C-alpha angles and dihedrals in degrees: 000000000000094000099047127112096258093052094050092046094048093046091055093046093048092053090053094045094048090053089053101043099030120193097305117174092202122107120230112265123212088262089057096054114119113251131178105262116257108258128219112277113273133198113255108269117243119258124188114207128339101277111121133200121203119192115209133186101242146017123278116251105197141350094210106098091201090058101038126109103174131079094221094060089048090055091061094041091055091064089063108027137048138194135218088263134005143177131278124216091284095047093255114148112252132177117261118157088002110073089201140347140197134202128203121235094259093052091235101110125054118184120193126197105205133221112255129224094030121137134186119246090262092054096258112141121252107228143129092286090056090052091050092050091053095046092044087054091053094046099043104130090222093051120127093189112136094229098046089100091066090061101035093113092065107111097181143346117216131196104223094178136328093290102028128073130177124204119198122197127212090232138004115289115173094188094057097104088058088050090056087051091053111105088245086073094063114124129240126203109267087219091057091047089055094044100044105024110186089354089073084094086075095035109047117183118185142143097258134123094266133052125218112257108168143327124207103179113233093014113054148327116210130194127180133211117281101228091195099047111154095218101036120162095192090240098090120129118249089235140350124209119193113207118196105223111170096176110088097211093050092051091052092045090054090057093046094052095042094247085121127036096197133017136185138227103020108207105252093228090061100039097097096041096054098038111104095015129105091005092300126149118190116201129189131180138169113279132198091244112116129197117211146164110229118207120203101245092194093062130072128279094019092059085077113082090209090063091050092049090048090056089052092052092047097059118079101218095191090054090047090055094048097043103035104025097033089234095300098119141055131229118270116244097175137019087264131048123258093250091059117101113261094014114165119191121227135199105275124240101252119225101257118150094185092052089049091052091049092052091050090050091051089052091051098257101107090141093047126231144243124258143151136239123209127204142136121294096242115127093243094051092045089051090052094049092048090050089054089047090057093046096050091048086071089070096040097260106142104209123194112206113219113188113190137192108252096253093049092047092050092050092046093054106031103035092069112107099176114055091212089060094056110120094194114116104166128005129191111210149140135228137194116192095216093191087065089228129119091237094066091044092055116021100059092047106041103006099125131252094334089064097049116118131300091030095050144337107287095130089161089063086221118171122175121164093211092051092047091050093049091049088053090049090053091055098041096074141045091210107116095208093051092048091048091053094048092051093044089055094046093050090053093052094046092049091053093044091049102201085171138035098245109224122164151325113238125232120228109233128190138161128219142170111259094244088073124087132172096029115116147137118264118227090263090060097253123128124253121200098162094110097036118154129177110209118219 
């Protein structure tokens, strides 16, 4: 590996980047965040009609929000379906089909006052009974729906009257309102559930601004304007066609020629060159997606916190962002991103090779050691792992990069029943807490034994009693101040304990024609069309 093309290229780039960024101890401020340069003003591109085409990077998997596990599918579903609550542009919870809601002090009872006069696309009424049918579907003990686990704490859903519904949990769960805002909480017509059964995943019927037209997997998904939408702005498109376009260059070319009106993601290496040309505007913004290097805390030498801290000091995060992320990211300063609810920033691990060597020597590894890093076999992930390989070589850690096909990687990580049998040593990954809440950015990843694979995503096999207790405290109350304090404390402990090497927070990056306004990516990477406007 060390002699391959990637390694040589990265090594040269890193030398250049380190000369430029130095060994600064300062964190990046908002003013320092990389943004696509403002382009020269352009005339508004011409647009005939109000039919839009959106080119996306992959195929859709499902159109059933209760059985969806990918952000891309949720983006399409959100044009057609809505939930009781949702997220605004900053991932704050806002009412949608619920006009208002209240939560008791113990965070065990959630009462929703519903919008009136709303109907599903098939004419079925939206009311408390429709909400109950959807939540009962998600909480059916025999359910095999992917997202049932998010709602497993619901003990019962009660119809109080036609426009009021109360949900009672089996135990306190302070993050539950964010769970309701998750796209998995979107509601399907009870009539459609009865008519289509499991095939509702190909026949979605919601209350949203667009109605399902057709889906030809791998080619296109088309929705058309809901003429009877309850919350219409008058700016909706006549139709929207999503076109799966995995090849980066083709996706960009579609935007340049006008075959597509909006694309995402824009490949970072082309963002600057296409911005401001052919009526194109490229926009990027901080996301809530974090990139990290998990270390197996059950295995030597990573069971020693000094070794984990040494790894953090040995990686130049600014160089990582420039070399691997092409500048479209920012350094992590907590286990969760700044746009995540209850984020609390910490003092970054400065890039300091000598300090890293001293910590290794204190831990008894003055001569370094050999280890492996696992990750997917995509070019971007391989590039990231080989960058880390080069960085850790500076402190005599000989790192073998092991890229894996997705199925092999999944089996290698999540087929292990006994934690002591886990072969994983280091793992390069990313995470987006799609509830927007600190709980889902922390608990599945470092929440003790209950979060070990295959139950959840704690690939660091990190287990700390204080952290587990603070996570429980954050969930045991609906009081915002108490939750904020619990998560501030837990972030401080995790940062010091360093179960990961904390790398970066991604930017979202999308391209559009300049006759579009109000279409953007949310911090979790999903698409929002709620404020869409087509300029004439």
